[in-house]
GROMACS .gro file of C-alpha atoms in nm:
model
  317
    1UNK     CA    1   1.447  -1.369   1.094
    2UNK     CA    2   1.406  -1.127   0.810
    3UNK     CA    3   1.628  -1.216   0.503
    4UNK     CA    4   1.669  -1.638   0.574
    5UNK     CA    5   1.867  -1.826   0.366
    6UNK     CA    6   1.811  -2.184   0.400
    7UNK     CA    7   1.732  -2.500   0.300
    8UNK     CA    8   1.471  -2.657   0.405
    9UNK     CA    9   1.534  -2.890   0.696
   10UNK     CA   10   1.283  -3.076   0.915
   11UNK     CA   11   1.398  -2.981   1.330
   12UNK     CA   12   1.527  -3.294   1.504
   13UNK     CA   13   1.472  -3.339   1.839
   14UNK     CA   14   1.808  -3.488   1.888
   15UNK     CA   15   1.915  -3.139   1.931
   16UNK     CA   16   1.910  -2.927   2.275
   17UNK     CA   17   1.577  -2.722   2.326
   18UNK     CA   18   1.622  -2.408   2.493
   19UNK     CA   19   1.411  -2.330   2.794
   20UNK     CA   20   1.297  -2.030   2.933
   21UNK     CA   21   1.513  -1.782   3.209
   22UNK     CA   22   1.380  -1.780   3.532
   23UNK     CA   23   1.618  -1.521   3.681
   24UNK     CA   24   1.591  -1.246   3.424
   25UNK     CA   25   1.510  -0.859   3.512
   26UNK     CA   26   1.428  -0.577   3.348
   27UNK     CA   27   1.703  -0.394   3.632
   28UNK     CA   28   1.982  -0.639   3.633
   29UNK     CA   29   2.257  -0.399   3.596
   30UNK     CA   30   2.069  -0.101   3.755
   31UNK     CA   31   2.372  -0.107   3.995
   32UNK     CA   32   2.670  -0.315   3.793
   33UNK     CA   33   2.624  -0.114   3.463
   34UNK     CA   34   2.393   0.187   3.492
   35UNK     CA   35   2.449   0.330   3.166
   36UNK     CA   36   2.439   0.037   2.917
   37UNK     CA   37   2.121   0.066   2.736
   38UNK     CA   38   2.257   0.425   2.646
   39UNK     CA   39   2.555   0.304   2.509
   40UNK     CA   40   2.396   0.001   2.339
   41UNK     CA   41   2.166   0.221   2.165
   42UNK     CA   42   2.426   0.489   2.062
   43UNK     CA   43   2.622   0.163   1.886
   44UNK     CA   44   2.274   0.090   1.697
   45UNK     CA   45   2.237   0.454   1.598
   46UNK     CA   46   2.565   0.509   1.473
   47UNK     CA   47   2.561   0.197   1.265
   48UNK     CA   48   2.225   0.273   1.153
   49UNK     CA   49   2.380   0.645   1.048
   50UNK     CA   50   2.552   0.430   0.792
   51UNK     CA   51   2.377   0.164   0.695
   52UNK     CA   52   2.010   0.141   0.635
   53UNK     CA   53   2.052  -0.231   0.642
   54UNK     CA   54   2.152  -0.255   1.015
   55UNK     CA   55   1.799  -0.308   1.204
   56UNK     CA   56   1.717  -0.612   0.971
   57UNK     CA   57   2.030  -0.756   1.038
   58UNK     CA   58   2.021  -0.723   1.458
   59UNK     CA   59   1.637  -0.847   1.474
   60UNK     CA   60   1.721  -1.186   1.268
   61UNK     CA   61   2.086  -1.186   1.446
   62UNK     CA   62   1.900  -1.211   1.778
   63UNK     CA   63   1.616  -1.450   1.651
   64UNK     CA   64   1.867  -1.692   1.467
   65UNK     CA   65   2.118  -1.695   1.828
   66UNK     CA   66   1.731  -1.797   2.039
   67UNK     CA   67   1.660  -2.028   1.783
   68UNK     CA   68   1.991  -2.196   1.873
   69UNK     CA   69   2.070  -2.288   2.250
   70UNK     CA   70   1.852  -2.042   2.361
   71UNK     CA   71   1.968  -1.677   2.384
   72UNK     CA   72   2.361  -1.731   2.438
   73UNK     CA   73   2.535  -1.581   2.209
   74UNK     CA   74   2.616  -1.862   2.043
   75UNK     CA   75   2.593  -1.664   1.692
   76UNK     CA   76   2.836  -1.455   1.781
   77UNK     CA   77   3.150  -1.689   1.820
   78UNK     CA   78   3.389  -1.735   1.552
   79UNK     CA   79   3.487  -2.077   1.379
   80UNK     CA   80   3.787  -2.208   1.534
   81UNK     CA   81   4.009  -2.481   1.350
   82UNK     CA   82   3.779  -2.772   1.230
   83UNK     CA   83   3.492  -2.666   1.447
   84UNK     CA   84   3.241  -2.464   1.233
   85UNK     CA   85   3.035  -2.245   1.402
   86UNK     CA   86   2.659  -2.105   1.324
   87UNK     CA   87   2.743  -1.813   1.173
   88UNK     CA   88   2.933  -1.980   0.933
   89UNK     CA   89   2.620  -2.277   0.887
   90UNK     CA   90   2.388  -2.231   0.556
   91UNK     CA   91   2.097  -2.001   0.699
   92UNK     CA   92   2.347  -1.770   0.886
   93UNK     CA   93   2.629  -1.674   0.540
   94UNK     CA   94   2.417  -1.366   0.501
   95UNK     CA   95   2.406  -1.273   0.875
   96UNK     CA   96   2.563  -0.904   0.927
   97UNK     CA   97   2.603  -0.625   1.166
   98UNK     CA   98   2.837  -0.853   1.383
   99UNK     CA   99   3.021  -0.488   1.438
  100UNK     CA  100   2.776  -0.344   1.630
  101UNK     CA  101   2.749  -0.580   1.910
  102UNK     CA  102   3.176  -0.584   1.905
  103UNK     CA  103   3.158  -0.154   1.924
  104UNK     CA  104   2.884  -0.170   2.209
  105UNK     CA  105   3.051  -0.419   2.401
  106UNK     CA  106   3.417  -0.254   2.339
  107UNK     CA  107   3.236   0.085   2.496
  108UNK     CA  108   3.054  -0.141   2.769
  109UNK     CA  109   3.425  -0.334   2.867
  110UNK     CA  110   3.542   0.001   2.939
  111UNK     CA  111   3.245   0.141   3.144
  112UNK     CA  112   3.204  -0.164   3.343
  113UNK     CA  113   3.449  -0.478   3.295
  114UNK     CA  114   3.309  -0.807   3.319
  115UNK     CA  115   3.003  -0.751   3.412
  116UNK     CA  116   2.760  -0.745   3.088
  117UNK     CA  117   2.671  -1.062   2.863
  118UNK     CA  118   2.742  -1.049   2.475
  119UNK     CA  119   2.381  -1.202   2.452
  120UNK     CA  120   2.173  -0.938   2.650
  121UNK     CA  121   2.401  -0.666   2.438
  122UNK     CA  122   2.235  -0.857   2.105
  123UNK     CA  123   1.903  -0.844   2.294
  124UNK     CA  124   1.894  -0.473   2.350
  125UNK     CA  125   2.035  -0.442   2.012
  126UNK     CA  126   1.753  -0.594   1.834
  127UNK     CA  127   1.500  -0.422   2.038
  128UNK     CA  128   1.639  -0.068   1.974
  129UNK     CA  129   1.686  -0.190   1.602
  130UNK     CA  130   1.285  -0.187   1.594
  131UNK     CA  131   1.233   0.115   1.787
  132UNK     CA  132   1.440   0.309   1.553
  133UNK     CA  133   1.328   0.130   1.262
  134UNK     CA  134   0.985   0.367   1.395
  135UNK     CA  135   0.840   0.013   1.615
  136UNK     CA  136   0.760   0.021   1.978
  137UNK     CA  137   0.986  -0.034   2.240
  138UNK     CA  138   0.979  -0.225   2.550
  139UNK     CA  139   1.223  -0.337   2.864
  140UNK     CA  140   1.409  -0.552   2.806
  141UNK     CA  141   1.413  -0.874   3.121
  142UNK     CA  142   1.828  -0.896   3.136
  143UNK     CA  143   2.052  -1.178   3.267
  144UNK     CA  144   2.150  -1.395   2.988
  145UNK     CA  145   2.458  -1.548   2.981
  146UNK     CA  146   2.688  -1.638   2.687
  147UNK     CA  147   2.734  -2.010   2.575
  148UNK     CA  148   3.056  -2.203   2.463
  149UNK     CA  149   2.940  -2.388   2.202
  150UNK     CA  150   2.859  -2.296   1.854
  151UNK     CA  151   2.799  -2.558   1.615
  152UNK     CA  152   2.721  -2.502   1.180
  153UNK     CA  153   2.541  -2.826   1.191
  154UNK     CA  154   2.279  -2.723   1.416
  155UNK     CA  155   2.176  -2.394   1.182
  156UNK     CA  156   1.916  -2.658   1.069
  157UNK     CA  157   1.716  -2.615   1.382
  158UNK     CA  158   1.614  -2.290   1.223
  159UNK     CA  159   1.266  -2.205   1.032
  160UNK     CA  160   1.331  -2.249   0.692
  161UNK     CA  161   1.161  -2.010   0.452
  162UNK     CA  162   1.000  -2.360   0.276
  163UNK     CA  163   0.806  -2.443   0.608
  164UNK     CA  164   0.465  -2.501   0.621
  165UNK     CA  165   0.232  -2.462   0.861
  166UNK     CA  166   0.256  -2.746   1.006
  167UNK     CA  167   0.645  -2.765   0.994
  168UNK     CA  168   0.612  -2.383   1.162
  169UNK     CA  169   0.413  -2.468   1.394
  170UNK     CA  170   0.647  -2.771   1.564
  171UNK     CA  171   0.967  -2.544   1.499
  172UNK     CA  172   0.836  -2.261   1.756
  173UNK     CA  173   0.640  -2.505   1.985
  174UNK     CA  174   0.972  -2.712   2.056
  175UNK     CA  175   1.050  -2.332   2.216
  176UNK     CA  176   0.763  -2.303   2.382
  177UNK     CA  177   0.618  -2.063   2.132
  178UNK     CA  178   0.268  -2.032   2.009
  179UNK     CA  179   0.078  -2.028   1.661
  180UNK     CA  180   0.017  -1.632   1.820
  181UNK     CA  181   0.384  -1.603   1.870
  182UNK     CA  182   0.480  -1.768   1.574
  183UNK     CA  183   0.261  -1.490   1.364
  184UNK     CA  184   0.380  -1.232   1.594
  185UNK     CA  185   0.732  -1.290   1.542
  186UNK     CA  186   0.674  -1.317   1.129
  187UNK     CA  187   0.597  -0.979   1.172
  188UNK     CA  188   0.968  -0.883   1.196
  189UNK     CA  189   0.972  -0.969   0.794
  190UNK     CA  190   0.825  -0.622   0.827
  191UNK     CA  191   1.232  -0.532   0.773
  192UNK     CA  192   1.468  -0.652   0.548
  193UNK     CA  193   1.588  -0.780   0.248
  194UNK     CA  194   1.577  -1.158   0.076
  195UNK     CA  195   1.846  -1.301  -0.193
  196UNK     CA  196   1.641  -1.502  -0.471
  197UNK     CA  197   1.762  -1.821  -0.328
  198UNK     CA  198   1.520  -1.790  -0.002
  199UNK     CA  199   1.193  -1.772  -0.271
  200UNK     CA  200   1.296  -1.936  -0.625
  201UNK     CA  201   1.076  -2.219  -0.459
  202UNK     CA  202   0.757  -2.018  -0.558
  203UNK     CA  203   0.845  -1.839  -0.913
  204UNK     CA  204   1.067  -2.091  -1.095
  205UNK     CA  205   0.959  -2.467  -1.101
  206UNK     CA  206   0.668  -2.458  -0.797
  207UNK     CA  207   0.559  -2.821  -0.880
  208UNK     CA  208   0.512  -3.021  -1.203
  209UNK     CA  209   0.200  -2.882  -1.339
  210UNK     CA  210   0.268  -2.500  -1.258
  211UNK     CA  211   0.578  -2.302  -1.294
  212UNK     CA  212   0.438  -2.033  -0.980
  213UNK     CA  213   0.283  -2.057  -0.663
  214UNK     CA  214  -0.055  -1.986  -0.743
  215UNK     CA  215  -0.110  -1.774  -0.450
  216UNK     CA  216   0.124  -1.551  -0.558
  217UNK     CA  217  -0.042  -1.213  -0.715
  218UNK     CA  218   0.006  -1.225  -1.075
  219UNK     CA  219   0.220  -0.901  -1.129
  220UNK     CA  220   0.423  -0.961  -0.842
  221UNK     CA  221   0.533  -1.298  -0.933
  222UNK     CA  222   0.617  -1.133  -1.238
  223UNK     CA  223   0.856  -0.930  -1.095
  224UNK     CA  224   1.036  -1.116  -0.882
  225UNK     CA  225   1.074  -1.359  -1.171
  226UNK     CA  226   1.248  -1.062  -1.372
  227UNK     CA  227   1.447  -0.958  -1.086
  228UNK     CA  228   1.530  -1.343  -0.995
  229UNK     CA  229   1.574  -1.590  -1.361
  230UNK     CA  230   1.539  -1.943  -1.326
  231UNK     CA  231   1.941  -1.950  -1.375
  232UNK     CA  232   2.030  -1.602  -1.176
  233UNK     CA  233   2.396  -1.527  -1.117
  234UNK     CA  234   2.374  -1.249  -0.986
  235UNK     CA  235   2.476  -1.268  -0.620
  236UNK     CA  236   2.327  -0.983  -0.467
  237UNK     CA  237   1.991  -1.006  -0.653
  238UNK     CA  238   1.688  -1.042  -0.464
  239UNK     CA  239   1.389  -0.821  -0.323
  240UNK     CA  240   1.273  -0.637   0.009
  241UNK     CA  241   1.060  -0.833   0.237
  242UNK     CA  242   0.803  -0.577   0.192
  243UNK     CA  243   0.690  -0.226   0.028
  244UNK     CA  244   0.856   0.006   0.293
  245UNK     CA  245   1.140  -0.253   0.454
  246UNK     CA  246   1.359   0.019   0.617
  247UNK     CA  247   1.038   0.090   0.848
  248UNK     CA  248   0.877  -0.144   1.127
  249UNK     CA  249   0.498  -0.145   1.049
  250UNK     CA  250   0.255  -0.401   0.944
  251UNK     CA  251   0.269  -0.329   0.586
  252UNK     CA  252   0.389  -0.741   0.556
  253UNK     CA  253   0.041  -0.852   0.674
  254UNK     CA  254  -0.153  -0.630   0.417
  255UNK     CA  255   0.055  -0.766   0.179
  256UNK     CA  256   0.052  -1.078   0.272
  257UNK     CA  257  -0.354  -1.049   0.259
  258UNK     CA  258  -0.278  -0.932  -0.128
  259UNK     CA  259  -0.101  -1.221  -0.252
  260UNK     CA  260   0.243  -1.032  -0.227
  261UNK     CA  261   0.443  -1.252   0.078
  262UNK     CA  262   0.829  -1.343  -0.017
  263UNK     CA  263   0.874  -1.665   0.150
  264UNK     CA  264   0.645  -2.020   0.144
  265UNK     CA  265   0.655  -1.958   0.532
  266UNK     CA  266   0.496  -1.635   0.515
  267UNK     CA  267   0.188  -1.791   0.301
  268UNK     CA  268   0.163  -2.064   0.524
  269UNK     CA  269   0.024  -1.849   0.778
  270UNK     CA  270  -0.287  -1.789   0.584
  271UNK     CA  271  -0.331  -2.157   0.539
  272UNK     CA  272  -0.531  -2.252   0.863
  273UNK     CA  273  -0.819  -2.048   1.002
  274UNK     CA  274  -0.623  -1.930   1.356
  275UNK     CA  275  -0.329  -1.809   1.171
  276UNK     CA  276  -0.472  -1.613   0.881
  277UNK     CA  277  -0.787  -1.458   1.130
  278UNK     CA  278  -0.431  -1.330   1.370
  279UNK     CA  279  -0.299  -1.228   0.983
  280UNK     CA  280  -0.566  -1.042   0.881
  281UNK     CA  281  -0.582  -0.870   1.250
  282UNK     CA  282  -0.243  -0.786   1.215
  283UNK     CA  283  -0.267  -0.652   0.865
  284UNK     CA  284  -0.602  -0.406   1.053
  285UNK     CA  285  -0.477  -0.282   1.367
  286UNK     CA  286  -0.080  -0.193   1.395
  287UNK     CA  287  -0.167  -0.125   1.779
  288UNK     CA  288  -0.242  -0.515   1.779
  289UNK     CA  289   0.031  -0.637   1.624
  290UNK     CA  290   0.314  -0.425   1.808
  291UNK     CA  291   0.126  -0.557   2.107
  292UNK     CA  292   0.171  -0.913   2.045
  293UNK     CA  293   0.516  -0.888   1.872
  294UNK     CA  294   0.657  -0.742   2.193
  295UNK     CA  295   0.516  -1.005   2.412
  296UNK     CA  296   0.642  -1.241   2.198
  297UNK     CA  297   1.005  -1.122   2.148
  298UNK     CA  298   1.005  -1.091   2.569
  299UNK     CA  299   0.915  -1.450   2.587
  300UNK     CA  300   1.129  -1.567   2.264
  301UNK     CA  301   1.465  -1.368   2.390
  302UNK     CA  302   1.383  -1.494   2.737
  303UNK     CA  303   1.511  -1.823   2.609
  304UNK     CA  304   1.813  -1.971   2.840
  305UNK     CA  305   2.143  -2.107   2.741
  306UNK     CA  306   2.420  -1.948   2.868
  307UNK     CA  307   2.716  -2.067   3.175
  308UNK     CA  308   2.968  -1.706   3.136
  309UNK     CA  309   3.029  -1.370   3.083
  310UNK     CA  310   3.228  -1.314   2.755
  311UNK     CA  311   3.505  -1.077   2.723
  312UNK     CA  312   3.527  -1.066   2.357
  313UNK     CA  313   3.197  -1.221   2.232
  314UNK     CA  314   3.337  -1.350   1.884
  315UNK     CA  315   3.561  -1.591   2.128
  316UNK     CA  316   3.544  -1.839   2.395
  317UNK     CA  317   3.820  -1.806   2.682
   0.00000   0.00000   0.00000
């Protein structure tokens, strides 16, 4: 979710649309696997110990595996021979962090074998990423299972950081989602990092009588256009997705309000009257918006798509 880098591709409905789990629960493993949201979380923390970077990466992991199949996993699994799998497709080259879920479910196959899914471990994962990113925290409903198929091609289900509304708006509601979830779940642009090529869009070349989105603020454009050149090489260049990225808050809002958003999608959501009045709440109370993002990340990660238990969740059996 935070740092996407994508092209911008239209959904198809050609492709399977996750549905929602009816058999999740917040005490699945109460009895199978008492102590695994202690040992997913030490994973996070440790990880976190030694690289800033690592709650970004978990929160988009988990978005960009719903986004796909529903919450399976899928993300996870390693290209095999010709078959090239989504973390290998366009919007997923910059995923990271794949090491964390590997440690936690290394710790978990020893604690109890067999019996936890690679995509509830990237579930908790992502939810303890926010928490100790300073966020709220929530339980987690738990009974995913992991999927078998993991296809490049179909990275191009994902929200592109081009969208507009309109393209937003079909993208979530082909998962059920709402314009409240969809603005919600932007929210997690609260952490992270973008490379230039996610928002040279808006600063280089915007359309044929402007050379930057307008809506940009003047001195911000600026600098992105000095840390980002029309021709940029460099391949790490690029710019936090807002003021205090290593911290979950609702500083992306304000600035959103201030002409400072990264991506087209983010200023799309000040382009109808629903979306900018839940922007400008958001951007108000942080109560309101932790409120709504953890509804929506229940009912997002709640997404099905899963037939197994994984013993190694980079590969299938």
């Amino acid at each position: 979710m935070a740092v996407v880098v994508a092209l911008a591709f239209v959904f198809l409905v050609m492709f399977p649309v996750p549905s929602p789990v009816r058999a999740l629960s917040s005490n699945y493993y109460d009895h199978t696997c008492p102590h695994l949201e202690s040992i997913v979380a030490s994973a996070v923390k440790k990880a976190m110990s030694n690289d800033k970077t690592v709650p970004a990466a978990l929160l988009r992991m988990h978005f960009h595996d719903c986004f796909i199949r529903g919450c399976n996993a899928s993300v996870l699994l390693n290209s095999k021979g010709k078959n090239k799998a989504e973390k290998d497709g366009p919007p997923n080259i910059s995923l990271h962090a794949f090491y964390v879920i590997d440690e936690a479910k290394k710790a978990l196959e020893t604690s109890c074998p067999g019996v936890v899914s690679c995509a509830d471990i990237l579930a908790l994962a992502a939810r303890d990423a926010v928490f100790l990113s300073g966020g709220p925290t929530w339980d987690v409903p738990k009974g995913r299972k992991d999927g078998r198929i993991s296809l490049a091609t179909e990275t191009r289900q994902l929200p592109a950081p081009t969208f507009n509304i309109s393209q937003l708006q079909q993208n979530f509601a082909q998962r059920g989602l709402t314009i409240e979830d969809l603005v919600a779940l932007s929210g997690g642009h609260t952490l992270g990092f973008s490379h230039c090529s996610s928002f040279q869009n808006r600063i280089h070349k915007f359309n044929a009588t402007v050379d930057v989105d307008p809506t940009m603020q003047p001195s911000f454009a600026a600098k992105l256009r000095s840390v980002c050149p029309a021709h940029n090489k460099a391949k790490n260049a690029g710019s936090p997705l807002d003021s205090s990225n290593l911290v979950f808050d609702n500083a992306y809002y304000k600035l959103l309000l201030q002409g400072k958003s990264i991506f087209s999608s983010d200023q799309a959501l000040l382009t109808t009257p629903k979306t900018k009045a839940l922007v400008s709440k958001f951007a108000s109370f942080q109560e309101a918006f932790e409120k709504a993002f953890v509804t929506s990340m229940i009912k997002m990660s709640s997404l099905s798509g899963g037939q197994e238990i994984r013993l190694d969740c980079r590969v299938v059996r």
